[in-house]
C-alpha positions as semicolon CSV with decimal commas, in nm:
position;residue;x (nm);y (nm);z (nm)
1;M;1,621;-1,458;-1,160
2;I;1,371;-1,642;-0,940
3;T;1,371;-2,019;-0,980
4;L;1,199;-2,298;-0,791
5;A;1,537;-2,368;-0,634
6;D;1,555;-2,007;-0,515
7;L;1,209;-2,035;-0,358
8;A;1,302;-2,362;-0,191
9;S;1,618;-2,202;-0,057
10;L;1,420;-1,906;0,082
11;Q;1,180;-2,143;0,253
12;H;1,465;-2,346;0,398
13;E;1,650;-2,042;0,533
14;Y;1,361;-1,822;0,647
15;G;1,065;-2,058;0,673
16;D;1,045;-2,015;1,050
17;A;0,907;-1,666;0,988
18;W;0,580;-1,822;0,869
19;R;0,517;-1,936;1,227
20;S;0,528;-1,579;1,361
21;P;0,172;-1,474;1,451
22;V;0,025;-1,168;1,281
23;T;-0,242;-0,975;1,468
24;P;-0,521;-0,896;1,220
25;V;-0,653;-0,544;1,177
26;V;-1,033;-0,548;1,199
27;L;-1,238;-0,244;1,099
28;D;-1,613;-0,190;1,099
29;G;-1,718;-0,101;0,746
30;P;-2,057;0,002;0,608
31;Q;-2,102;-0,348;0,467
32;G;-1,976;-0,524;0,781
33;P;-1,639;-0,594;0,943
34;V;-1,330;-0,597;0,722
35;T;-1,039;-0,811;0,839
36;I;-0,684;-0,758;0,715
37;G;-0,487;-1,061;0,822
38;D;-0,405;-1,421;0,737
39;G;-0,742;-1,502;0,581
40;P;-0,831;-1,405;0,225
41;V;-0,616;-1,125;0,082
42;T;-0,792;-0,790;0,116
43;L;-0,813;-0,555;-0,182
44;M;-0,766;-0,180;-0,154
45;G;-0,878;-0,001;-0,468
46;C;-0,734;0,342;-0,537
47;V;-0,884;0,659;-0,678
48;N;-0,657;0,955;-0,751
49;L;-0,785;1,312;-0,744
50;S;-0,455;1,429;-0,891
51;R;-0,436;1,452;-1,268
52;D;-0,060;1,394;-1,241
53;S;-0,113;1,033;-1,141
54;T;0,059;0,810;-1,393
55;Y;-0,212;0,541;-1,388
56;R;-0,463;0,740;-1,592
57;E;-0,744;0,491;-1,542
58;S;-0,746;0,571;-1,169
59;V;-0,782;0,948;-1,207
60;A;-1,106;1,110;-1,091
61;T;-1,180;1,454;-1,233
62;S;-1,390;1,572;-0,937
63;P;-1,497;1,459;-0,588
64;A;-1,827;1,336;-0,732
65;D;-1,636;1,134;-0,991
66;A;-1,418;0,990;-0,714
67;V;-1,731;0,877;-0,527
68;R;-1,865;0,712;-0,842
69;M;-1,536;0,535;-0,915
70;G;-1,498;0,425;-0,553
71;R;-1,849;0,280;-0,547
72;V;-1,772;0,088;-0,866
73;Q;-1,450;-0,052;-0,718
74;A;-1,634;-0,152;-0,400
75;A;-1,894;-0,336;-0,608
76;Q;-1,612;-0,507;-0,799
77;G;-1,456;-0,647;-0,482
78;A;-1,249;-0,380;-0,308
79;S;-1,307;-0,373;0,069
80;I;-1,118;-0,043;0,103
81;I;-1,094;0,259;-0,125
82;D;-0,779;0,470;-0,098
83;L;-0,820;0,836;-0,196
84;G;-0,533;1,072;-0,270
85;A;-0,515;1,433;-0,388
86;E;-0,145;1,449;-0,482
87;S;0,051;1,210;-0,698
88;S;0,361;1,051;-0,543
89;N;0,539;1,092;-0,877
90;A;0,861;1,287;-0,818
91;K;0,777;1,534;-1,097
92;A;0,412;1,588;-1,004
93;A;0,277;1,924;-0,890
94;R;0,256;1,965;-0,514
95;V;-0,089;2,024;-0,367
96;G;-0,125;2,229;-0,049
97;P;-0,334;2,121;0,251
98;D;-0,628;2,352;0,170
99;A;-0,654;2,222;-0,185
100;Q;-0,625;1,863;-0,066
101;I;-0,902;1,915;0,188
102;A;-1,125;2,081;-0,071
103;T;-1,118;1,773;-0,294
104;L;-1,076;1,491;-0,043
105;V;-1,337;1,580;0,220
106;P;-1,642;1,574;-0,012
107;A;-1,512;1,252;-0,168
108;V;-1,471;1,091;0,175
109;E;-1,816;1,208;0,287
110;G;-1,979;1,071;-0,027
111;L;-1,799;0,737;-0,017
112;A;-1,785;0,651;0,354
113;E;-2,137;0,507;0,359
114;H;-2,047;0,264;0,080
115;A;-1,694;0,144;0,167
116;L;-1,410;0,177;0,413
117;V;-1,218;0,486;0,308
118;S;-0,842;0,530;0,333
119;V;-0,677;0,867;0,272
120;E;-0,321;0,897;0,145
121;T;-0,153;1,212;0,275
122;Y;0,136;1,341;0,483
123;E;-0,030;1,663;0,605
124;P;-0,179;1,666;0,960
125;R;-0,452;1,917;0,870
126;V;-0,564;1,691;0,587
127;V;-0,559;1,391;0,822
128;T;-0,780;1,572;1,074
129;A;-1,033;1,686;0,813
130;C;-1,058;1,347;0,645
131;L;-1,087;1,143;0,966
132;Q;-1,360;1,380;1,084
133;A;-1,534;1,331;0,747
134;G;-1,546;0,953;0,792
135;A;-1,217;0,806;0,670
136;R;-1,109;0,506;0,880
137;I;-0,754;0,452;0,752
138;L;-0,457;0,686;0,720
139;N;-0,221;0,586;0,440
140;M;0,080;0,766;0,585
141;T;0,337;0,846;0,317
142;G;0,547;1,098;0,510
143;R;0,767;1,113;0,820
144;E;0,786;1,488;0,882
145;H;0,478;1,503;1,108
146;E;0,470;1,136;1,202
147;E;0,400;1,169;1,574
148;E;0,123;1,422;1,517
149;M;-0,042;1,203;1,255
150;L;-0,016;0,891;1,469
151;T;-0,171;1,081;1,760
152;L;-0,459;1,188;1,534
153;A;-0,509;0,827;1,423
154;A;-0,523;0,715;1,786
155;E;-0,775;0,987;1,875
156;H;-1,006;0,875;1,592
157;D;-0,945;0,501;1,642
158;A;-0,821;0,486;1,282
159;A;-0,591;0,229;1,128
160;V;-0,259;0,336;0,979
161;V;-0,079;0,209;0,671
162;M;0,281;0,291;0,762
163;C;0,490;0,330;0,447
164;F;0,864;0,270;0,428
165;G;1,071;0,586;0,402
166;E;1,321;0,803;0,586
167;V;1,242;1,138;0,421
168;A;0,976;1,397;0,504
169;N;0,747;1,243;0,242
170;V;0,782;0,998;-0,044
171;R;0,781;1,278;-0,302
172;E;1,135;1,369;-0,195
173;A;1,431;1,201;-0,359
174;S;1,555;0,893;-0,176
175;D;1,710;0,554;-0,240
176;V;1,611;0,201;-0,153
177;P;1,856;0,009;0,066
178;P;2,151;-0,086;-0,158
179;Q;2,188;-0,430;-0,003
180;A;2,108;-0,732;-0,219
181;D;1,877;-0,850;0,059
182;P;1,644;-0,561;0,154
183;M;1,446;-0,746;0,422
184;P;1,675;-0,689;0,727
185;V;1,661;-0,313;0,660
186;L;1,281;-0,325;0,641
187;L;1,257;-0,525;0,964
188;E;1,479;-0,281;1,152
189;H;1,307;0,023;1,003
190;F;0,955;-0,080;1,095
191;A;1,035;-0,228;1,437
192;V;1,129;0,113;1,577
193;R;0,833;0,292;1,421
194;L;0,583;0,029;1,532
195;E;0,703;0,056;1,890
196;R;0,649;0,432;1,881
197;A;0,305;0,398;1,718
198;R;0,192;0,165;1,994
199;A;0,326;0,401;2,260
200;L;0,110;0,675;2,107
201;G;-0,200;0,454;2,124
202;V;-0,223;0,327;1,765
203;D;-0,313;-0,041;1,780
204;K;-0,415;-0,102;1,417
205;V;-0,110;-0,079;1,190
206;I;-0,036;-0,226;0,848
207;I;0,313;-0,180;0,706
208;D;0,394;-0,102;0,342
209;P;0,749;-0,176;0,215
210;G;0,713;0,111;-0,035
211;M;0,722;-0,075;-0,364
212;G;0,508;0,187;-0,538
213;F;0,730;0,490;-0,479
214;H;1,003;0,660;-0,680
215;Y;1,366;0,589;-0,584
216;G;1,676;0,755;-0,724
217;N;1,872;0,430;-0,744
218;L;1,593;0,238;-0,920
219;L;1,557;0,431;-1,243
220;D;1,597;0,132;-1,474
221;P;1,243;-0,007;-1,509
222;V;1,346;-0,372;-1,530
223;G;1,593;-0,336;-1,242
224;R;1,315;-0,173;-1,041
225;A;1,083;-0,462;-1,123
226;R;1,346;-0,712;-1,006
227;H;1,373;-0,534;-0,672
228;Q;0,996;-0,518;-0,636
229;T;0,968;-0,887;-0,717
230;R;1,226;-0,977;-0,451
231;V;1,030;-0,792;-0,185
232;L;0,687;-0,916;-0,297
233;S;0,793;-1,280;-0,294
234;Q;0,956;-1,250;0,051
235;T;0,686;-1,056;0,234
236;F;0,653;-1,344;0,483
237;R;0,992;-1,250;0,628
238;L;0,826;-0,940;0,780
239;R;0,590;-1,154;0,988
240;P;0,805;-1,131;1,305
241;L;0,688;-0,768;1,326
242;G;0,344;-0,909;1,409
243;V;0,139;-0,684;1,178
244;P;-0,020;-0,726;0,834
245;V;0,168;-0,615;0,523
246;C;0,028;-0,407;0,237
247;N;0,192;-0,434;-0,102
248;V;0,140;-0,190;-0,387
249;L;0,144;-0,391;-0,710
250;P;0,363;-0,267;-0,997
251;H;0,259;-0,243;-1,359
252;T;0,603;-0,228;-1,532
253;Y;0,516;-0,084;-1,873
254;D;0,859;-0,183;-2,009
255;L;0,774;-0,550;-1,958
256;F;0,401;-0,555;-2,028
257;G;0,366;-0,280;-2,290
258;D;0,010;-0,224;-2,404
259;E;-0,099;-0,511;-2,177
260;F;0,021;-0,324;-1,867
261;R;-0,325;-0,346;-1,711
262;K;-0,265;-0,722;-1,673
263;A;0,060;-0,669;-1,481
264;E;-0,102;-0,635;-1,141
265;G;-0,247;-0,984;-1,173
266;F;0,100;-1,124;-1,241
267;Y;0,253;-0,948;-0,941
268;A;-0,046;-1,043;-0,724
269;V;0,047;-1,409;-0,757
270;L;0,397;-1,334;-0,626
271;A;0,262;-1,115;-0,345
272;S;0,002;-1,371;-0,242
273;L;0,254;-1,655;-0,241
274;G;0,490;-1,425;-0,052
275;G;0,237;-1,372;0,227
276;A;0,085;-1,026;0,171
277;Q;-0,242;-0,956;0,354
278;L;-0,348;-0,634;0,177
279;L;-0,295;-0,533;-0,186
280;R;-0,336;-0,177;-0,313
281;V;-0,447;-0,205;-0,675
282;H;-0,595;-0,020;-0,970
283;E;-0,749;-0,316;-1,156
284;V;-0,992;-0,441;-0,892
285;P;-1,204;-0,685;-1,101
286;H;-0,895;-0,849;-1,252
287;L;-0,733;-0,888;-0,910
288;R;-1,054;-1,026;-0,759
289;V;-1,064;-1,317;-1,004
290;V;-0,687;-1,382;-0,980
291;L;-0,711;-1,408;-0,601
292;A;-1,027;-1,617;-0,627
293;A;-0,846;-1,858;-0,858
294;L;-0,551;-1,888;-0,620
295;S;-0,795;-1,960;-0,337
296;A;-0,996;-2,216;-0,533
297;L;-0,678;-2,395;-0,634
298;E;-0,551;-2,376;-0,273
299;V;-0,236;-2,192;-0,379
300;R;-0,091;-1,982;-0,097
């Protein structure tokens, strides 16, 4: 349970973290510079070229359809569009590098003149092809080829969304830290990886605590939502790492039922209050007005 007393206790114990400076990530987009930092929360819309993706409303049936959907999301308020060719669902079909390139590259080429494009992959050949096609952000969901992918990002002056995980890629079975307080594990995990990224020349990094991935010890949907809520509401505790944080917003069908498309707005309030700088979302227009309301009411 999260109560006002709990929030007050968090602020009392960890409030010093708010004073830790976060270096913004600034990228030149086709509509002007995009800043991911302590200003307004940035929205990353997502378009999935995998039909296995569980959020059916985000599935594009072709590269041309992905371009259309991405342009719509950009018009609705997304500063970044994240493209992926393979679902992170543990039971989804695996898509080889050639097949990923065949669908992602034309989508990147068609969308890059309209929005900043991020590509979610863990395959170096896919990274190379997509960065050459105009993608500006690597959403890195695997560790197996981490140094090679970071080197590619540095060569192309691309930003990296560095996702939590210890396995080769997030499709493999893994567990979240079993501790009641997950934040120390996240701080330790990312500190080492950030140091290595900087040594390889990557100076634009956003970290992602991995709230959108499958975990073997979070199979109960409500228990999973409790864990996600804890992390979302305490994002500010990652500020000592000095980089922006991206949160993937849940949609917890077991809580929201046929209103699951409203769930991201609910979790966005927690993430915004918790200090997130970038939100990866499916329901861009809904999130735009939720964030606008929080800003107008000076809630942060």
